[in-house]
Every structure is written in C-alpha cells, then in structure tokens.
CSV table of C-alpha atoms and ligand atoms in Angstrom, one decimal:
chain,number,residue,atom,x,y,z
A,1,UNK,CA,-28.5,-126.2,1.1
A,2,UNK,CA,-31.3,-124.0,2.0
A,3,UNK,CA,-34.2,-125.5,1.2
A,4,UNK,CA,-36.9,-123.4,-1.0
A,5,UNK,CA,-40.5,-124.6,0.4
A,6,UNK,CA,-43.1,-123.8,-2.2
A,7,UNK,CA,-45.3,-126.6,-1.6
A,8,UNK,CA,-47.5,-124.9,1.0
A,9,UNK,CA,-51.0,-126.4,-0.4
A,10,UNK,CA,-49.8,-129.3,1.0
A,11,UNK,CA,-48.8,-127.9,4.6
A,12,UNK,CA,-47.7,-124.7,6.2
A,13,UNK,CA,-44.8,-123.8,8.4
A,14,UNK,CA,-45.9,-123.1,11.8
A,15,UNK,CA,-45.4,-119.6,12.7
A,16,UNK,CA,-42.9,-119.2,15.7
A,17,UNK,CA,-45.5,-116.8,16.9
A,18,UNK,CA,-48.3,-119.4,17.3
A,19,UNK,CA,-45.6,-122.0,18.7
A,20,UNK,CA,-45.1,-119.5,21.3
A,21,UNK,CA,-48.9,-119.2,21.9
A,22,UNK,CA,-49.5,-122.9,22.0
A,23,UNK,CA,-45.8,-124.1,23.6
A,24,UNK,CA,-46.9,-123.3,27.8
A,25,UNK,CA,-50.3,-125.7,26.9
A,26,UNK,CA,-48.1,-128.7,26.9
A,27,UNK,CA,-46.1,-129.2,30.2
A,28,UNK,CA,-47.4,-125.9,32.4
A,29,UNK,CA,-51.3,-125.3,31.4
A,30,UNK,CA,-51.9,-128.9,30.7
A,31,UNK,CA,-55.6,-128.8,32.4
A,32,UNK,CA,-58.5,-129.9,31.2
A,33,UNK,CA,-60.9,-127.2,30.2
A,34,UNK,CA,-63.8,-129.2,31.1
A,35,UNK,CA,-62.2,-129.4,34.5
A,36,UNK,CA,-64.2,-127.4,37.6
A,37,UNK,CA,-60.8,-126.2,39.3
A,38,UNK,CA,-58.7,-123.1,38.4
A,39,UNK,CA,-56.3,-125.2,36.5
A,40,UNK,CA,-58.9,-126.1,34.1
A,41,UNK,CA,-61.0,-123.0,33.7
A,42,UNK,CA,-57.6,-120.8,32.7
A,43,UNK,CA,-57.2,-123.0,29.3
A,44,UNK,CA,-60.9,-122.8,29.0
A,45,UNK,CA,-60.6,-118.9,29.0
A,46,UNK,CA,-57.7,-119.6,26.1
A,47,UNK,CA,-59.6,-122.1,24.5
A,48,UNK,CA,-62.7,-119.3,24.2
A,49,UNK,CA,-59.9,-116.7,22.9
A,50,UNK,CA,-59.1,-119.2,20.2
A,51,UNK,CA,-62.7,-119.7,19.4
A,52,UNK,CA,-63.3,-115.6,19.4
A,53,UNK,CA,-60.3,-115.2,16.9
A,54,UNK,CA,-61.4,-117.7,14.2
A,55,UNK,CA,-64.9,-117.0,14.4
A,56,UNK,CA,-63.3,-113.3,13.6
A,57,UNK,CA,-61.5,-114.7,10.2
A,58,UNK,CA,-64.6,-116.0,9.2
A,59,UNK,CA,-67.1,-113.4,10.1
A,60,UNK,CA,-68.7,-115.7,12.3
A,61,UNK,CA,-69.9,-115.8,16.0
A,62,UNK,CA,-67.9,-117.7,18.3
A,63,UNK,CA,-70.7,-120.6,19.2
A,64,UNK,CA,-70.7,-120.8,15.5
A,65,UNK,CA,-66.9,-122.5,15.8
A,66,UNK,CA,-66.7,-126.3,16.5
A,67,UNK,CA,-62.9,-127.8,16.8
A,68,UNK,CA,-62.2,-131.0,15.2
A,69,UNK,CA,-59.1,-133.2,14.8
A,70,UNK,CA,-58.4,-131.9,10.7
A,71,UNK,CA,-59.9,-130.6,7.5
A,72,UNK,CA,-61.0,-134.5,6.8
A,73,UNK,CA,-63.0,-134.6,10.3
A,74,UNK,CA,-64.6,-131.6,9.0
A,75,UNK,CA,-65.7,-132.2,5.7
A,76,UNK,CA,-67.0,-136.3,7.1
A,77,UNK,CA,-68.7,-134.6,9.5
A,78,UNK,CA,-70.5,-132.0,7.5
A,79,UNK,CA,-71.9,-135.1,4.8
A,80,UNK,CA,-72.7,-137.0,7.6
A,81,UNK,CA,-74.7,-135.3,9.5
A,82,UNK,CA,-76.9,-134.3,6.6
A,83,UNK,CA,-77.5,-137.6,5.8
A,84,UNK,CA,-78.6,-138.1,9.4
A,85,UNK,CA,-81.0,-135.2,9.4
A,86,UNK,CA,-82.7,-136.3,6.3
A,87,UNK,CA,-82.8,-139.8,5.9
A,88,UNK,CA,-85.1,-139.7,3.6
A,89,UNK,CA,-83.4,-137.7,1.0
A,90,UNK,CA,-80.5,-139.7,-1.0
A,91,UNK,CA,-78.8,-137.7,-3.7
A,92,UNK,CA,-75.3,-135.8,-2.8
A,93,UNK,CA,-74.0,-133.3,-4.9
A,94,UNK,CA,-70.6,-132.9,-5.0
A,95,UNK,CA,-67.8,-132.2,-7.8
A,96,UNK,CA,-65.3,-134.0,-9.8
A,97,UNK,CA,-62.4,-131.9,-8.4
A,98,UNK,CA,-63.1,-132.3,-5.2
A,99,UNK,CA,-60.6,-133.5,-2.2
A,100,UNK,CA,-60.6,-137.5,-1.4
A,101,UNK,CA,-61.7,-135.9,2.0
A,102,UNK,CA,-64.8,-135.0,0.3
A,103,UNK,CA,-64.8,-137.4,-2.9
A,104,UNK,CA,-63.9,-140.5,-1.3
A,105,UNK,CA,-66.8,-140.3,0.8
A,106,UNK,CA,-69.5,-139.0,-1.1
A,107,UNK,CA,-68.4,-142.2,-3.8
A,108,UNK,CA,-68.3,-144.5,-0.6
A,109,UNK,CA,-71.6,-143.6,0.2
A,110,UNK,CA,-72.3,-144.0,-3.4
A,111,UNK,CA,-71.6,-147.6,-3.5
A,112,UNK,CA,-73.8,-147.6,-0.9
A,113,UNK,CA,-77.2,-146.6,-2.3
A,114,UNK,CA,-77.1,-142.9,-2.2
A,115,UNK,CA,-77.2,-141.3,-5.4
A,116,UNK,CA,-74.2,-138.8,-6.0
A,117,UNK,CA,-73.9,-136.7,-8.8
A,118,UNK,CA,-70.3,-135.4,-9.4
A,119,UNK,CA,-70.7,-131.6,-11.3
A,120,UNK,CA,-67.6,-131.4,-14.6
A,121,UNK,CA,-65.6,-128.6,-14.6
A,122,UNK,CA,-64.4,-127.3,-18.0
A,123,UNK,CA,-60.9,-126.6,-19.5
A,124,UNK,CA,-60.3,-124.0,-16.8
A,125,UNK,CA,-61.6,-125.8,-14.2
A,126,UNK,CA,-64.9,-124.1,-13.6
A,127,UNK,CA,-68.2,-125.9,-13.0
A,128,UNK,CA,-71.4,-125.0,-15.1
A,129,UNK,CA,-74.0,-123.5,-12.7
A,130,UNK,CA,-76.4,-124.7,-14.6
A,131,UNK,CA,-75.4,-128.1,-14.4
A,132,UNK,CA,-76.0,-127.4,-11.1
A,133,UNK,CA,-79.5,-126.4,-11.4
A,134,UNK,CA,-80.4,-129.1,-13.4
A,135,UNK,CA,-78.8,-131.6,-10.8
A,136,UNK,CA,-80.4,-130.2,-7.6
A,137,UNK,CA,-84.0,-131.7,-6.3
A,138,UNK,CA,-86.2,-132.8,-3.6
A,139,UNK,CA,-84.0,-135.8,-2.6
A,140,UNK,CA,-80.8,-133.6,-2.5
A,141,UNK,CA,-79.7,-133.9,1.2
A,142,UNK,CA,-76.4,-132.0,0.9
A,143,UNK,CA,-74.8,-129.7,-1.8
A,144,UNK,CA,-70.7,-129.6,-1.3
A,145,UNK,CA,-68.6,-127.4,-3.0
A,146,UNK,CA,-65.0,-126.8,-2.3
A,147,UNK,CA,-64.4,-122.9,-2.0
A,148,UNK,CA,-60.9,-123.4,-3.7
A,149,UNK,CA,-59.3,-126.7,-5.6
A,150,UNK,CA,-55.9,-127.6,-4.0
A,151,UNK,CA,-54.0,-128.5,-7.1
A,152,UNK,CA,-55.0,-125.8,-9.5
A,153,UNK,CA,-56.0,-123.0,-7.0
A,154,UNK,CA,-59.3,-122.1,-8.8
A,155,UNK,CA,-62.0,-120.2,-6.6
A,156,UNK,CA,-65.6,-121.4,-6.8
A,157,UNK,CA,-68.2,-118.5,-7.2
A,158,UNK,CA,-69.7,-120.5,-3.5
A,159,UNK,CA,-72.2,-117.3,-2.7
A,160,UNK,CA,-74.0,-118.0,-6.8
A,161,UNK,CA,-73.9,-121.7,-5.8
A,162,UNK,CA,-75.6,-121.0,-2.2
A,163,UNK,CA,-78.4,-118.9,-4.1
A,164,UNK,CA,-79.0,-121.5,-5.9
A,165,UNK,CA,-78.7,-124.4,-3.5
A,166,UNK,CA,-81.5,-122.2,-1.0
A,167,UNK,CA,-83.6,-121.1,-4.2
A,168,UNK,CA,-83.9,-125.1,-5.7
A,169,UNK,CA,-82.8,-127.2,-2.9
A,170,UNK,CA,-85.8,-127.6,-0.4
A,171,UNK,CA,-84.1,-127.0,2.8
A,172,UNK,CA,-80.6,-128.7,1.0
A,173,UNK,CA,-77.9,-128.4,3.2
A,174,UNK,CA,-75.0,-126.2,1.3
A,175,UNK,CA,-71.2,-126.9,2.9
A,176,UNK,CA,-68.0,-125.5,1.6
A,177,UNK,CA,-64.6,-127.4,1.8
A,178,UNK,CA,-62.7,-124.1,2.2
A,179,UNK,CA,-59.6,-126.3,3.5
A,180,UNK,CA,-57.5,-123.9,0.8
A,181,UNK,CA,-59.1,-120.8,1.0
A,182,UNK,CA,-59.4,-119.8,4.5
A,183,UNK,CA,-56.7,-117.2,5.5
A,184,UNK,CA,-56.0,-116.6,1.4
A,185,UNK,CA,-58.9,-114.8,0.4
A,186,UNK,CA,-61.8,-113.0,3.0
A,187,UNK,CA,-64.8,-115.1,4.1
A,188,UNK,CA,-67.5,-113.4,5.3
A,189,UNK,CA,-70.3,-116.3,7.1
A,190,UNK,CA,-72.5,-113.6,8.5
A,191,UNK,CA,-73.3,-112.4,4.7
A,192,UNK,CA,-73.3,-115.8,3.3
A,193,UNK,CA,-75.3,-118.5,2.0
A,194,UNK,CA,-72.9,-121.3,3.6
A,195,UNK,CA,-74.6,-123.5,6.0
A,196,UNK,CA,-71.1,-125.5,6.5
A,197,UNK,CA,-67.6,-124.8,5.7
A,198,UNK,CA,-64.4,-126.8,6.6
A,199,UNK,CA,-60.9,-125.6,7.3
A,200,UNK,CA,-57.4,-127.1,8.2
A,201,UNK,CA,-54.9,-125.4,10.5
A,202,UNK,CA,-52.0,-126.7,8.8
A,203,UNK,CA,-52.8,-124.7,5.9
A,204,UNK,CA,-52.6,-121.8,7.4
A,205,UNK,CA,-49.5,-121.6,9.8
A,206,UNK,CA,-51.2,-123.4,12.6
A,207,UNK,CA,-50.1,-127.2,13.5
A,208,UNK,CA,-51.4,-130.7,11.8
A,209,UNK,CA,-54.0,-132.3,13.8
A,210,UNK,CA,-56.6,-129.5,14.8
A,211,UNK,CA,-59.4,-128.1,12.0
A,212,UNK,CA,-62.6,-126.1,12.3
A,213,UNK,CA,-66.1,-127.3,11.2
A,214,UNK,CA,-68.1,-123.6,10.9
A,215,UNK,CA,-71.6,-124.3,11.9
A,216,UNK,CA,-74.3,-121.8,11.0
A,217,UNK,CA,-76.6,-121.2,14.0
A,218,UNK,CA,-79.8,-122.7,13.6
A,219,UNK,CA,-78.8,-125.2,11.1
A,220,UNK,CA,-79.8,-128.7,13.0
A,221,UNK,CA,-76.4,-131.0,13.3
A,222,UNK,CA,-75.7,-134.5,14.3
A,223,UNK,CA,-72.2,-135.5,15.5
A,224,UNK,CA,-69.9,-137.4,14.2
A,225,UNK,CA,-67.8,-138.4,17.2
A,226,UNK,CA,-70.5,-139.0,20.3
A,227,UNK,CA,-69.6,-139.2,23.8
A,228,UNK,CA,-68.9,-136.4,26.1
A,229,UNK,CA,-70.3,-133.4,26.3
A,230,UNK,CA,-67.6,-131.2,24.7
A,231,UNK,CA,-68.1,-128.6,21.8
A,232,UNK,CA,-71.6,-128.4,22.7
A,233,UNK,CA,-71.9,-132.0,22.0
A,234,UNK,CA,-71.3,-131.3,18.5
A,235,UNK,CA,-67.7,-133.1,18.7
A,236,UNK,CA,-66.8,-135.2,21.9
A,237,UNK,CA,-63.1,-135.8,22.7
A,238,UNK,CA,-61.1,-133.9,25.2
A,239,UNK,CA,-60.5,-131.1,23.2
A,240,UNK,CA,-57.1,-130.5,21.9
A,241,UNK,CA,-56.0,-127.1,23.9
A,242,UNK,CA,-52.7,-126.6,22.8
A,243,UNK,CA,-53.6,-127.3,19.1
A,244,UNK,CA,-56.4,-124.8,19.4
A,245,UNK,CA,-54.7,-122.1,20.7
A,246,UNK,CA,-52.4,-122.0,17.9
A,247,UNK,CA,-55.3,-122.1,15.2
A,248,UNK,CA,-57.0,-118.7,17.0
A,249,UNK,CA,-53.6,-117.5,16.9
A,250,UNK,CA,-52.8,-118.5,13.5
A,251,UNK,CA,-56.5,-117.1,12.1
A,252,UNK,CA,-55.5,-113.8,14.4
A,253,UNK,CA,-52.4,-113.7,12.1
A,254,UNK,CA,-53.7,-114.5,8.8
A,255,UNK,CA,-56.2,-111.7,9.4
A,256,UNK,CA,-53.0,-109.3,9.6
A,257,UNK,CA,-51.1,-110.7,6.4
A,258,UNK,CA,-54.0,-111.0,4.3
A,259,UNK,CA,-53.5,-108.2,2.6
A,260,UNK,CA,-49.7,-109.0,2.1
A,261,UNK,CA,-51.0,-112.5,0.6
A,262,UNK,CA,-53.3,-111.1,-1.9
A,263,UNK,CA,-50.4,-108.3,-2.7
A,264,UNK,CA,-46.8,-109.3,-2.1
A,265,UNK,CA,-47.3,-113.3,-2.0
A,266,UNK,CA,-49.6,-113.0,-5.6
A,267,UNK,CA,-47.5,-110.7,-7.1
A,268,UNK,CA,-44.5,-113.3,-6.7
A,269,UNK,CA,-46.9,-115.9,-7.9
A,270,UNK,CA,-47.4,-113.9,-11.1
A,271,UNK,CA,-43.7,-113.2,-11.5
A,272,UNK,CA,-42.9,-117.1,-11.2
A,273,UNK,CA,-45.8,-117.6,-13.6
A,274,UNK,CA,-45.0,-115.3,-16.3
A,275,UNK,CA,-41.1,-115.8,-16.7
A,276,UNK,CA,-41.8,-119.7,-16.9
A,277,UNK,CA,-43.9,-119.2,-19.3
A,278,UNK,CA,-41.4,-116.9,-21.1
A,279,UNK,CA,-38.6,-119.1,-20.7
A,280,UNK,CA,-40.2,-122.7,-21.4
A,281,UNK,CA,-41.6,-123.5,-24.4
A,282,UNK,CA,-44.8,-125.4,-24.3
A,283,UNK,CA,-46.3,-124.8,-21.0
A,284,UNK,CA,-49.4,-123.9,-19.8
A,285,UNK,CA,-51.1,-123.0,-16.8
A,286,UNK,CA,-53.6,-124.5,-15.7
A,287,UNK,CA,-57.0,-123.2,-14.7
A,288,UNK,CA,-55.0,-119.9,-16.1
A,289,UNK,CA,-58.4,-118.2,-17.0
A,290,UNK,CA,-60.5,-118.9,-14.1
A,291,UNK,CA,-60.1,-116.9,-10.7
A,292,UNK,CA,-57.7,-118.5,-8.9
A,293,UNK,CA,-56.4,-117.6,-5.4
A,294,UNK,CA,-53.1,-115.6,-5.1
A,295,UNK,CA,-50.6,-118.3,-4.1
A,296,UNK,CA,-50.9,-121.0,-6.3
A,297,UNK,CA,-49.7,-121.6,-9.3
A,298,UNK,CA,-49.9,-125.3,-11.3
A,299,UNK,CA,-48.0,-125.1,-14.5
A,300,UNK,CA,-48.0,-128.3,-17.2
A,301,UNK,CA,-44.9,-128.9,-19.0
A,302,UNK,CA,-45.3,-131.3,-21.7
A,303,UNK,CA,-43.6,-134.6,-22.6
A,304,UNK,CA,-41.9,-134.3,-19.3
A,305,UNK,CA,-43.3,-136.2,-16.2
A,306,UNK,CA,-44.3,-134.5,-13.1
A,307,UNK,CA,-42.5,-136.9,-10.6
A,308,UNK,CA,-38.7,-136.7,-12.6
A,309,UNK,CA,-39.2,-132.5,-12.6
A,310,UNK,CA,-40.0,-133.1,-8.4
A,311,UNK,CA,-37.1,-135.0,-8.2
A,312,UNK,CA,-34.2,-132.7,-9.5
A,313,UNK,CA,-36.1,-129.9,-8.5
A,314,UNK,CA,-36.0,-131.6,-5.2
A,315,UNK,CA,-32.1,-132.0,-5.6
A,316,UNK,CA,-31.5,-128.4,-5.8
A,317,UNK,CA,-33.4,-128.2,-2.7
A,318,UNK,CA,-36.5,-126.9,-4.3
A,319,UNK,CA,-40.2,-128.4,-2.7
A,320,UNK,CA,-43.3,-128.4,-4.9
A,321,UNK,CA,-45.4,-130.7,-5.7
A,322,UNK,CA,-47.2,-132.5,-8.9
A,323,UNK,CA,-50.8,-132.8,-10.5
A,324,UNK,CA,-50.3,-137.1,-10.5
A,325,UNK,CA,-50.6,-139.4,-7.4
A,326,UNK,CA,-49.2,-142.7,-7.6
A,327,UNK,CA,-51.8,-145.0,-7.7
A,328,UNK,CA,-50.6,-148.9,-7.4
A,329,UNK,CA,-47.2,-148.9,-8.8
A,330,UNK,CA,-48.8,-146.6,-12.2
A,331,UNK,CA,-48.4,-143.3,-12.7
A,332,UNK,CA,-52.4,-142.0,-13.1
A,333,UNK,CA,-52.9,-138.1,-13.4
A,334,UNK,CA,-54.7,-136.3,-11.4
A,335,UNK,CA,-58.5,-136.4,-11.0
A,336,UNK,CA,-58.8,-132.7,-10.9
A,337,UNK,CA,-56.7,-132.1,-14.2
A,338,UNK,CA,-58.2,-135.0,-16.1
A,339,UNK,CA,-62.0,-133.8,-14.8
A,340,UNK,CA,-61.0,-130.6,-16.6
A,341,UNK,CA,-59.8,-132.4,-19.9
A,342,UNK,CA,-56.1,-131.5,-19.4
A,343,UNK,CA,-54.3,-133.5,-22.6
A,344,UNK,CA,-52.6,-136.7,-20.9
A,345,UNK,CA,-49.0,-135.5,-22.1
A,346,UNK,CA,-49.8,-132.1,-20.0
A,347,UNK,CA,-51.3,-133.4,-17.2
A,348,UNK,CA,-48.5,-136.1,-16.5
A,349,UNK,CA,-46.2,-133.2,-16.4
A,350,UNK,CA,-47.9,-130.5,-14.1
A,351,UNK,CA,-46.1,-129.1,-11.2
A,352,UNK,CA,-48.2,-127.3,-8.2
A,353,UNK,CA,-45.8,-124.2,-6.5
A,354,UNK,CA,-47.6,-123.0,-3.7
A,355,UNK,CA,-46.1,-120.0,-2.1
A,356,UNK,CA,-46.8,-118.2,1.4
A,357,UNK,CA,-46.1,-115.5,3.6
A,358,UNK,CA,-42.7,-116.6,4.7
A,359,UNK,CA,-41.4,-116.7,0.6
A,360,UNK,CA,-39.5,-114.2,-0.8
A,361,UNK,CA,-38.1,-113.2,-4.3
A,362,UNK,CA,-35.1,-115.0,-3.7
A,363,UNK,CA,-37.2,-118.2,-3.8
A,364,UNK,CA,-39.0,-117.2,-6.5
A,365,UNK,CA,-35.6,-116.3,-8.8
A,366,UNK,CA,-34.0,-120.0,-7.6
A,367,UNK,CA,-36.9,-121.5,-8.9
A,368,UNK,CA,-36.8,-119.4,-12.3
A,369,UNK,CA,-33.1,-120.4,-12.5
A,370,UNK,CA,-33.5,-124.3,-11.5
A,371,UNK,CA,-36.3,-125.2,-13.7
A,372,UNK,CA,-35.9,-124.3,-17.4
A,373,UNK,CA,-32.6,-126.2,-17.5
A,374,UNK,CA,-34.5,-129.4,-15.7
A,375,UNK,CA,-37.5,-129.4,-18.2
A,376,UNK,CA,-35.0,-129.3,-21.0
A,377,UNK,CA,-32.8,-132.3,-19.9
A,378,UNK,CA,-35.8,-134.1,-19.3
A,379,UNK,CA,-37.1,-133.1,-22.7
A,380,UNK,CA,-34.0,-134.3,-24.0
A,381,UNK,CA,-34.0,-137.9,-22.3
A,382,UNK,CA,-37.3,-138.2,-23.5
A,383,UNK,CA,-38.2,-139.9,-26.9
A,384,UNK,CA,-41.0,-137.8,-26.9
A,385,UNK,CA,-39.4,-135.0,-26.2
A,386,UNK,CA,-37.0,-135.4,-28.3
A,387,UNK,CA,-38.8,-135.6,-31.7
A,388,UNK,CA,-41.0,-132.7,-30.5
A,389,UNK,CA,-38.0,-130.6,-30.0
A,390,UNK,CA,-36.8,-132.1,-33.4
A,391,UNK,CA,-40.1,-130.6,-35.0
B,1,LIG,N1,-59.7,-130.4,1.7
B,1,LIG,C1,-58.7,-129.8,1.0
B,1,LIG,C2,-59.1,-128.9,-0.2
B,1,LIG,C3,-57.4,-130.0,1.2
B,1,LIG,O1,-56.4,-129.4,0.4
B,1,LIG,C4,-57.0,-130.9,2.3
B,1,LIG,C5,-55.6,-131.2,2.6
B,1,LIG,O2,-54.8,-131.2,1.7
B,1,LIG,C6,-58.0,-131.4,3.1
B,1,LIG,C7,-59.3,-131.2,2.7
B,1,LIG,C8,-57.7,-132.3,4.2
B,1,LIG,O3,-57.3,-131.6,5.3
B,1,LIG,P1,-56.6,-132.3,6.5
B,1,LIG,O4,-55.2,-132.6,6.0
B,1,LIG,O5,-56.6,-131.3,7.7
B,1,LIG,O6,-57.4,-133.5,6.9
C-alpha cells in the first residue's frame, strides 16, 4: 500500500538532499566545533554555512540565529527570558489558539502569579486587534503571537500586532511562534517588528530535534540552558552539528520551492478543498475566510467523529490528522476550534490534511476518492447521523 502522507503539520519528510548534507557529520566530521584543532574548526565552518542559510530565509543576519534542541526550546526560551529581563512586569499576553509549547507555559506561569491574558479569536479564527490594544500595559513583559495556528492554518497579521505591541507596550517584548509558517510563506526580520520568532526543523524537511530561536540584535536575552559558552552563551550544550547542517540546508531549500508551495502545493490544497466540499454534504472549513497558509486545509464533517474518519482513512493508507486530542480516556475537541466557537458536533469531526512539496495530484484524487464513502458509512452508523440524513 503506498502510503498517502498529508499530515505534514505534524512532521515533514526529510529531504534526501539534506540527509546527504548532514549524513558525513555523524561517523567522518564528528568534531566538535568548539574544538581548537582542524577537526573541529571544519564543522564549525559548516556550522556557520548553516547559520548564513537560515538567517537568509528569514531576512536575518547570521549572529541573529541561535540553535536550539526544537520549536518547544524556542518558544520557553523566548517567555522566559522576558520574564527574566523584567521582573518587575507580570502580565503575558498570549492567545487562546496558541501551541501547548506556548499555552502550557504561559498558564503554568499563570498559576504561578503572573497575570496572562489569552486574546479570543472569532468564528474564523482571527483575533480582534483591539482586544489587543485594550489588553496591553505597563506590566506587559512579553506579547506572543503565533505567526500561523497549526490545526486550522490561519496567518496572524504579526507586523499590525508588532505596531501595536512597540506603539502601547513600553519596551514589551513581541515574539512570534512561527513553528508553521517558516518556509510556507516569506519572512522578512530585517523589515519587521518581531523581536523573537521560533521555528522547528521538522516542519520544514529538516530532522526532529534541532529548532531556531531568531534573536533580534540588540534585544537583551537571558538563556534558558546556562553552562558553556556555545551560541554566544545564548544556548549552552554542545551544539548539535549534524542536525544543524540539515536545517541550513533545509531553509536553503525551502527558499527554492517557495514559490512552488504557494503555487502548485495551494493550488492542490484548493482542489482537495473545493471537491470535498462538493461531494460531502454538511462540511465546512474551518477558518475558511481568514488568510490561511497554502498547505493546510482543516475541514469539519458533522455527526461524524474525527478519530473513526483517521482510522479508515488510515486503512486505506491515507495520514492526516484531527482537530481533538485525547485527553484522559474522553474525547475533548480541540482548543483552537472550541476558542473559535466551532459547534461541538463540527468540531468532534474535523480533519487537518496538510500537504507539502513532495504531494502530488495523485494524493490529492485518493483522498477525494477515499473519503466521501468513509463520512457516509460513518454517518450511517451514527444515530445522529442517521436521523440527520433522515431529515
Ligand atoms: N509551535 C507550533 C505552532 C507547532 O506546530 C509545533 C509542533 O507541532 C511546535 C510549536 C513545537 O515544535 P517542536 O515539535 O519542534 O517542539
């Protein structure tokens, strides 16, 4: 069976071209960059490269880079060290639909005397800027923002949000989670208003285990993980050379297909979109209206649950993913589609596709032909589907 992978919010493939880059770092280059000897200062001169080629995706400099062990590192270490540099300021602002990386925290530090204030979205998924406005004061420390939601694919509008976070927030630190968005859509840091932005490389083609925390120059930082000297002292550890090699690879890449994203991956996107919609009744998308980026669609079916559609989808060899997490033995929806008022019977039954690069139509008609027939035998098991379909 081949298998049809359209779950790539979750994780990425790693292209065979950044294997290649990162495979002689293992057993051959193994030194330590740090080292004084030749052996060391070769993978420091790869470990640079890498640096050059992602601050390139972002529009950044290179010093501007610090490696970390994942998007999670990232994001903890951007909160963190906000805190730190203002310990007198104790309001977080954050949103409902953000990732646990970012939400977890911020409520864990909540319980533990800071106060957070979690922005709504609305039906679409959007926030209210004004909320914003409203929320944002002297005692704001940090302002973070995802640039994209993983589950619905909805883009923030981060460079309003950064006006208004330098405008209102008294020297208000402003950090994206742009775990999602980073090799999707362009990023420009030298034009924007971000002061810290997190990204993942096993969202984009690169292995699990190595992430990126963009730190604007100037903007003073405290480390999370102390100890040596690596990373400017920003992030001790002996740094993870093979992993990091692949990431300037994979960011060297993603500059190269990002037109084909935002062309040939959306437009497949939009096919799968539209002839669901056509073919099952009583489905929605959702954050359909707001700006979303090109490669993910979620899709609610109603009086169907998400998990059973995985399941046979998952039998036919087809991977994607749902809107509920299975929290102690219940089936709870998501945060993100009950933060945006998604009807319970539509938000039990969403399904996430997430194409890439490495999809092709084929994919796309398998999962055209798989589904309708799935949502309709579910429908049918259902006694709420069936006296719906009775109506
Ligand atoms: N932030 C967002 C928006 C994500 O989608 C993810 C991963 O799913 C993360 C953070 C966490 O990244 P990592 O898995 O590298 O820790």
């Amino acid at each position: 069976m081949k298998e049809i992978y359209a779950d790539n919010n979750a994780t990425t493939k790693v292209d065979e071209a950044v294997f290649e880059e990162m495979r002689p770092y293992f057993c051959e280059l193994y030194g330590n960059p740090s080292s004084m000897h030749f052996f060391g200062g070769q993978v420091q001169k790869k470990v640079d490269e890498a640096r050059n080629r992602v601050a390139q995706l972002l529009g950044a400099s290179p010093e501007e880079i610090v490696f970390t062990a994942c998007g999670t590192e990232s994001d903890n270490a951007a909160i963190r060290s906000a805190l730190e540099v203002y310990p007198e300021r104790r309001h977080i602002i954050t949103t409902r639909v953000e990732h646990p990386a970012v939400l977890t925290l911020c409520r864990n530090l909540g319980k533990r005397g800071y106060r957070v204030t979690e922005l709504n979205v609305d039906g679409e998924g959007r926030l209210d800027l004004d909320e914003l406005r409203g929320a944002i004061d002297q005692d704001t420390a940090i302002v973070s923002v995802m640039y994209a939601n993983n589950e619905t694919g909805v883009v923030f509008p981060i460079e309003e949000i950064g006006k208004i976070v330098k405008e209102k927030g008294k020297g208000a630190f402003f950090h994206t989670d742009a775990v999602q968005a980073v090799g999707k859509i362009p990023l420009d840091m030298a034009t924007s208003t971000v002061d810290m932005l997190s990204l993942s490389g096993h969202k984009l083609h690169a292995p699990k285990g190595i992430g990126v925390l963009y730190l604007r120059k100037g903007v003073p930082f405290r480390p999370f993980l102390v100890g040596g000297h690596q990373e400017r002292s920003r992030r001790a550890g002996t740094e993870n050379t093979a992993a990091i090699i692949a990431l300037g690879k994979a960011c060297e890449l993603a500059a190269l297909h990002m037109a084909d994203e935002n062309g040939r991956v959306k437009a497949m996107r939009d096919r799968l979109e539209k002839e669901l919609l056509a073919l099952i009744p009583h489905a929605r998308i959702n954050g359909g209206q707001a700006e979303r980026l090109p490669n993910t669609l979620s899709i609610a079916f109603e009086f169907v649950e998400g998990e059973a559609i995985l399941m046979l989808l998952s039998e036919k060899g087809i991977c994607a993913s749902s809107g509920s997490a299975c929290t102690s033995g219940s089936l709870e929806p998501s945060h993100v589609l009950r933060a945006m008022g998604v009807p319970f019977t539509c938000a039990h039954g969403s399904v996430r596709f997430s194409l890439s690069r490495f999809n092709d139509d084929s994919d796309i008609e398998a999962i055209i032909r798989e589904l309708p027939p799935v949502i309709e035998r579910l429908r049918q098991m259902s006694p709420f589907g069936r006296e719906f379909l009775d109506k």
